[in-house]
Amino acid sequence: MRWALIGASRIASNHMIDAIRGQPDAQIVSVLSADPQRAESYAATHGIPHHFADLDTLLAQSDCDAVYISTTNEKHHPQAMKAIAAGKHVLCEKPLATSTTDAVEMVTQAAKRRVVFGTNHHLRNGGAHITMRDLIATGRIGKVLSVRVYHAVSLPEQLRGWRINDASAGGGVIPDITVHNVDTVRFLLGEDPVDVIAKSTTSGLGEGVEDSVMSVWTMASGTMVQSHESFTHSFARTGIEIHGTDGSIYAQNIMRQEPGGSVTLIDMRGEHEIPFDTHNMYHRALHRFTEATLGRGAPSADGIDGIKSLALALAVREAAQTGRTRTVDYSGVPQ
Ligand code: NDP
């Protein structure tokens, strides 16, 4: 499997280059950066043989089977469309795009062109998350009544660029973190949110985009979900609480890039620490994606998952801006 990196990003250098190279027979053959010097230095730093500053040239000259797109959010759609047209499998970062219309077009075109399309929602690959999903699916907590997701963090200094200053690049905590939370909840419960209310704030960390948001969603079954995301909380822990008629699950420090944290189940019989696998989430995502390109299974998060997480995030932003309940718009999502 020969990969091209579209975007000389931090997520690629911190996690994804290692995850791609961790797959059998996988190699990274080229990297794209809008800045030719940066393309060259990134390629040299990471031992990537070819570098490009123009996507058309990369797609024409770089003999790759798949691309991993991790540029800023507004570039995902045009870059994915070109890669799909060139017949490449696409693993795209979240959020897939800045509008659901664009995300739907990406996923629909990938299906038409018969290339594999995945969304890099890493959390659903985590051992803690898989274990929680299994506890729920096997009825250990009965009927799920409510979920609380807390995912307020302090945005690391080196990431305080486009994420907090550039709405046109897809900045803001909602496209950055809310999408992960909704993908996690959809994965855990196996159902979609129907409508949302929300409030957001801009603390002054950056310019023009929200850096904190709280929202409440109603899931299709009626289960209520409360979700909190922020870039400004230095000492908060991340976690999920899932409350059912027969028990509650408390998971702490599990909304992260590294495996770990804890999962505790409380029911009539007492409190139980639940063991789970601590494999690398990005490696598992790459494994599932690679298998899908070989005709075995599907990516852990596919294109439809990416459209749906974006649809909820956009509904949350609209609800926060208007102060009104918003129905999540899934129109155009492929069946
Ligand atoms: P970065 O800011 O690191 O990279 C985004 C773009 O900014 C790059 O494509 C690059 O442009 C440019 N850039 C990066 N570093 C520098 C630098 N030092 N100097 C100049 N330009 C630079 O973003 P992230 O890696 O944090 O995020 C990229 C994408 O990945 C986003 O869509 C984000 O939502 C997603 N993401 C997903 C995560 C996950 O766990 N699934 C975690 C983190 C991010 P160019 O390519 O033109 O050089």
XYZ file of C-alpha atoms and ligand atoms in Angstrom:
383
model
C 0.000 0.000 0.000
C 1.584 3.243 -1.146
C 0.400 6.381 0.638
C 0.615 10.070 -0.130
C 0.202 12.572 2.679
C -1.927 15.527 1.661
C -0.918 18.079 4.265
C 2.333 18.481 6.179
C 0.476 18.545 9.475
C 1.168 17.874 13.131
C -1.379 15.065 13.387
C 0.479 13.286 10.589
C 3.894 13.749 12.196
C 2.676 12.984 15.734
C 0.494 9.959 15.023
C -0.384 9.040 11.458
C 3.014 8.540 9.814
C 3.785 6.013 12.508
C 0.344 4.396 12.147
C 0.676 4.082 8.357
C 4.173 2.644 8.615
C 2.926 0.255 11.270
C 0.874 -1.632 8.654
C 2.400 -4.567 6.756
C 3.826 -3.558 3.360
C 2.798 0.081 3.779
C 4.997 2.960 2.705
C 4.639 6.707 2.421
C 5.827 7.770 -1.018
C 5.056 11.477 -1.054
C 3.870 14.516 0.868
C 2.078 17.693 -0.201
C 2.528 21.108 1.384
C 1.371 24.434 -0.066
C 4.837 25.747 0.784
C 7.562 24.081 -1.362
C 10.272 24.578 1.270
C 8.091 23.140 3.975
C 7.253 20.186 1.702
C 10.956 19.540 1.255
C 11.889 19.844 4.911
C 8.889 17.755 6.070
C 9.831 15.039 3.573
C 13.454 15.108 4.739
C 12.509 15.011 8.424
C 10.199 12.032 7.924
C 12.152 10.111 5.300
C 9.501 10.554 2.583
C 11.059 10.159 -0.881
C 8.951 12.677 -2.846
C 7.431 16.039 -2.020
C 5.086 18.328 -3.929
C 3.527 21.759 -3.594
C 0.769 21.099 -6.123
C -1.876 18.407 -5.710
C -2.470 17.797 -9.420
C 1.247 17.158 -9.884
C 1.339 14.844 -6.867
C -1.615 12.839 -8.155
C -0.128 12.632 -11.645
C 3.442 11.799 -10.638
C 3.211 10.051 -7.315
C 2.448 6.359 -7.702
C 0.177 6.014 -4.672
C -2.835 3.837 -3.848
C -4.249 5.973 -1.037
C -4.076 9.482 0.367
C -4.355 10.685 3.936
C -5.798 14.216 4.042
C -4.889 16.283 7.108
C -4.830 19.860 5.882
C -6.961 22.592 7.456
C -10.661 21.788 7.273
C -11.708 23.961 4.328
C -9.238 22.129 2.060
C -10.517 18.607 2.741
C -13.346 18.768 0.182
C -11.467 20.048 -2.898
C -8.465 17.832 -2.155
C -10.573 14.722 -1.575
C -12.544 15.330 -4.776
C -9.330 15.431 -6.811
C -7.913 12.341 -5.127
C -11.162 10.419 -5.668
C -11.249 11.475 -9.337
C -7.708 10.100 -9.622
C -8.927 6.767 -8.235
C -7.176 6.953 -4.856
C -8.560 5.559 -1.628
C -9.096 8.419 0.836
C -8.651 8.547 4.585
C -9.776 12.053 5.522
C -9.478 13.947 8.764
C -12.482 15.178 10.653
C -14.454 17.308 10.074
C -14.830 15.994 6.539
C -15.704 19.447 5.210
C -17.218 22.764 6.234
C -20.694 21.873 4.924
C -22.650 18.625 4.803
C -23.331 19.212 1.110
C -19.594 19.027 0.428
C -19.163 16.007 2.702
C -22.024 14.186 0.968
C -20.434 14.913 -2.410
C -17.099 13.469 -1.269
C -18.636 10.269 0.040
C -20.991 9.832 -2.910
C -18.214 10.315 -5.454
C -15.952 7.871 -3.602
C -18.691 5.233 -3.785
C -19.218 5.897 -7.512
C -15.480 5.670 -8.182
C -15.334 2.501 -5.994
C -12.566 3.774 -3.762
C -12.557 3.286 0.004
C -13.379 6.404 1.997
C -12.718 6.646 5.735
C -13.054 9.375 8.374
C -10.311 9.557 10.973
C -12.500 9.420 14.075
C -9.868 7.634 16.159
C -11.792 7.392 19.448
C -14.140 4.618 18.325
C -11.003 2.503 17.875
C -10.117 2.769 21.557
C -10.291 -0.268 23.818
C -12.265 1.699 26.423
C -14.840 2.768 23.839
C -15.205 -0.699 22.322
C -15.643 -2.169 25.808
C -18.275 0.414 26.747
C -20.163 -0.238 23.519
C -20.144 -3.971 24.277
C -21.403 -3.403 27.840
C -24.317 -1.384 26.472
C -25.065 -3.780 23.595
C -25.159 -6.800 25.929
C -27.631 -5.079 28.228
C -25.347 -4.624 31.268
C -26.848 -1.223 32.087
C -30.356 -1.879 30.754
C -32.081 0.800 28.729
C -29.856 3.837 28.265
C -31.494 6.943 29.727
C -28.824 9.603 29.379
C -25.208 10.276 28.429
C -22.850 13.021 29.561
C -19.668 13.698 27.591
C -17.053 16.022 29.010
C -14.294 16.967 26.641
C -13.023 20.339 27.812
C -9.251 20.657 27.472
C -6.554 23.293 27.293
C -5.595 23.732 23.639
C -1.805 23.209 23.479
C 0.157 26.403 22.727
C 1.458 25.049 19.397
C -2.106 24.456 18.147
C -3.271 28.026 18.835
C -3.256 29.038 15.184
C -6.039 28.517 12.630
C -8.129 26.528 15.164
C -8.822 29.656 17.228
C -8.238 32.460 14.699
C -9.568 31.409 11.341
C -13.239 30.681 10.796
C -12.662 30.321 7.047
C -10.187 27.482 7.664
C -12.837 25.670 9.698
C -11.613 26.826 13.116
C -13.557 26.610 16.378
C -14.058 24.043 19.072
C -17.274 22.724 17.470
C -15.676 21.435 14.226
C -12.625 20.389 16.212
C -14.018 18.477 19.192
C -17.825 18.266 18.999
C -17.499 16.046 15.920
C -15.453 13.553 17.970
C -18.042 13.528 20.744
C -20.966 12.859 18.482
C -19.087 10.123 16.652
C -18.308 8.528 20.003
C -21.925 8.683 21.182
C -23.228 7.333 17.849
C -20.710 4.496 18.123
C -21.626 3.691 21.739
C -25.402 3.823 21.333
C -25.771 2.788 17.690
C -28.209 5.589 16.914
C -28.226 9.171 15.638
C -29.036 12.487 17.318
C -32.258 14.065 16.106
C -32.176 17.610 17.480
C -30.005 19.898 19.637
C -29.928 23.009 21.775
C -26.623 24.734 22.572
C -24.733 27.701 23.963
C -21.204 28.703 23.009
C -18.714 31.342 24.138
C -15.589 33.018 22.854
C -13.274 33.708 25.748
C -10.707 35.743 23.834
C -8.284 32.868 23.327
C -8.535 33.566 19.598
C -10.536 35.691 17.210
C -13.985 35.133 15.844
C -14.603 31.459 16.589
C -16.115 29.796 19.628
C -13.735 28.178 22.110
C -16.316 26.622 24.465
C -19.680 25.025 23.851
C -22.295 23.066 25.778
C -25.089 21.280 23.986
C -27.955 18.883 24.676
C -29.068 16.406 22.050
C -32.060 14.111 21.765
C -31.209 10.744 20.244
C -33.649 8.854 18.013
C -34.723 6.622 20.930
C -35.302 9.621 23.199
C -32.037 9.180 25.139
C -30.710 12.589 26.220
C -27.064 13.559 25.713
C -25.202 16.449 27.304
C -21.886 17.389 25.711
C -19.213 19.908 26.759
C -16.222 20.895 24.654
C -13.676 23.614 25.296
C -10.156 24.789 24.472
C -9.774 26.751 27.732
C -9.850 24.242 30.607
C -6.395 23.540 32.028
C -7.298 21.087 34.772
C -10.456 19.350 33.581
C -10.506 15.612 32.952
C -12.193 14.123 29.924
C -14.795 11.416 30.232
C -18.187 9.913 29.561
C -21.005 8.868 31.861
C -23.684 6.560 30.498
C -26.693 6.025 32.729
C -29.081 3.144 32.219
C -32.044 1.605 34.028
C -29.825 -1.210 35.436
C -26.457 0.500 35.855
C -24.138 3.387 35.077
C -20.787 3.495 33.303
C -18.203 6.077 34.360
C -15.239 6.393 31.998
C -12.471 8.871 32.780
C -9.539 10.200 30.758
C -10.683 8.348 27.669
C -11.327 11.192 25.196
C -7.664 11.393 24.242
C -5.167 10.504 21.565
C -3.351 8.001 23.768
C -4.949 4.825 25.116
C -5.617 4.535 28.834
C -8.022 5.923 31.410
C -10.558 3.907 33.347
C -14.004 2.396 32.899
C -16.144 1.699 35.992
C -19.536 0.013 35.998
C -21.881 0.580 38.922
C -24.955 -1.613 39.336
C -26.987 -3.410 42.026
C -24.014 -5.670 42.792
C -21.615 -2.787 43.428
C -18.736 -1.118 41.654
C -16.684 -2.979 39.029
C -13.474 -1.832 37.343
C -13.769 -2.963 33.716
C -10.552 -4.051 31.958
C -9.976 -3.069 28.324
C -7.302 -3.235 25.609
C -4.848 -0.354 25.428
C -3.807 -0.658 21.792
C -2.925 2.413 19.716
C -6.176 3.862 18.312
C -4.619 5.276 15.147
C -2.909 1.967 14.338
C -6.244 0.177 14.619
C -7.934 2.767 12.393
C -5.206 2.291 9.764
C -5.493 -1.478 10.021
C -9.258 -1.375 9.430
C -8.840 1.065 6.541
C -6.135 -1.050 4.909
C -8.244 -4.192 5.255
C -11.152 -2.372 3.593
C -8.972 -1.511 0.589
C -8.247 -5.248 0.287
C -11.968 -6.020 0.238
C -12.118 -7.133 3.871
C -14.579 -5.219 6.046
C -15.010 -1.467 6.284
C -13.072 1.436 7.790
C -13.799 1.818 11.516
C -15.437 5.170 10.695
C -16.632 5.449 7.114
C -17.770 8.417 5.081
C -21.333 8.296 6.377
C -20.016 8.473 9.950
C -18.045 11.559 8.915
C -21.070 13.225 7.327
C -23.226 12.532 10.380
C -20.697 13.885 12.886
C -20.396 17.037 10.786
C -24.196 17.372 10.512
C -24.537 17.331 14.301
C -21.666 19.804 14.740
C -23.242 22.241 12.292
C -26.600 21.893 14.063
C -24.903 22.649 17.398
C -23.277 25.770 15.990
C -26.534 26.960 14.462
C -28.418 26.264 17.703
C -25.827 28.232 19.671
C -25.961 31.144 17.238
C -29.750 31.318 17.033
C -30.691 30.228 20.554
C -33.194 27.804 19.015
C -33.583 24.054 18.899
C -32.145 22.741 15.640
C -33.074 19.535 13.864
C -29.978 17.739 12.599
C -30.000 17.835 8.796
C -29.122 14.438 7.349
C -30.504 15.212 3.889
C -28.449 13.684 1.106
C -26.687 11.175 3.388
C -26.242 8.002 1.305
C -28.271 5.046 2.631
P -1.718 21.652 11.639
O -1.922 23.086 11.959
O -0.552 20.963 12.229
O -1.658 21.414 10.063
C -2.618 21.968 9.185
C -1.883 22.663 8.032
O -1.163 23.762 8.570
C -0.862 21.755 7.385
O -1.458 21.050 6.327
C 0.225 22.719 6.968
O -0.042 23.241 5.666
C 0.103 23.870 7.948
N 1.163 23.777 8.965
C 1.293 22.859 9.936
N 2.364 23.112 10.711
C 2.911 24.237 10.230
C 4.054 24.996 10.560
N 4.824 24.654 11.605
N 4.334 26.072 9.824
C 3.544 26.415 8.780
N 2.461 25.725 8.398
C 2.161 24.657 9.103
O -3.087 20.927 12.006
P -3.394 19.585 12.764
O -2.457 18.510 12.445
O -3.600 19.872 14.180
O -4.843 19.258 12.105
C -4.938 18.932 10.741
C -6.261 18.234 10.488
O -6.312 17.055 11.276
C -7.507 19.035 10.856
O -8.520 18.726 9.967
C -7.859 18.520 12.242
O -9.240 18.646 12.535
C -7.448 17.068 12.141
N -7.008 16.477 13.412
C -7.499 15.246 13.757
C -7.114 14.619 14.910
C -7.598 13.243 15.222
O -7.249 12.705 16.253
N -8.367 12.621 14.355
C -6.206 15.291 15.865
C -5.683 16.549 15.378
C -6.096 17.106 14.200
P 0.711 22.594 4.410
O 0.253 21.188 4.360
O 0.264 23.412 3.264
O 2.179 22.715 4.731
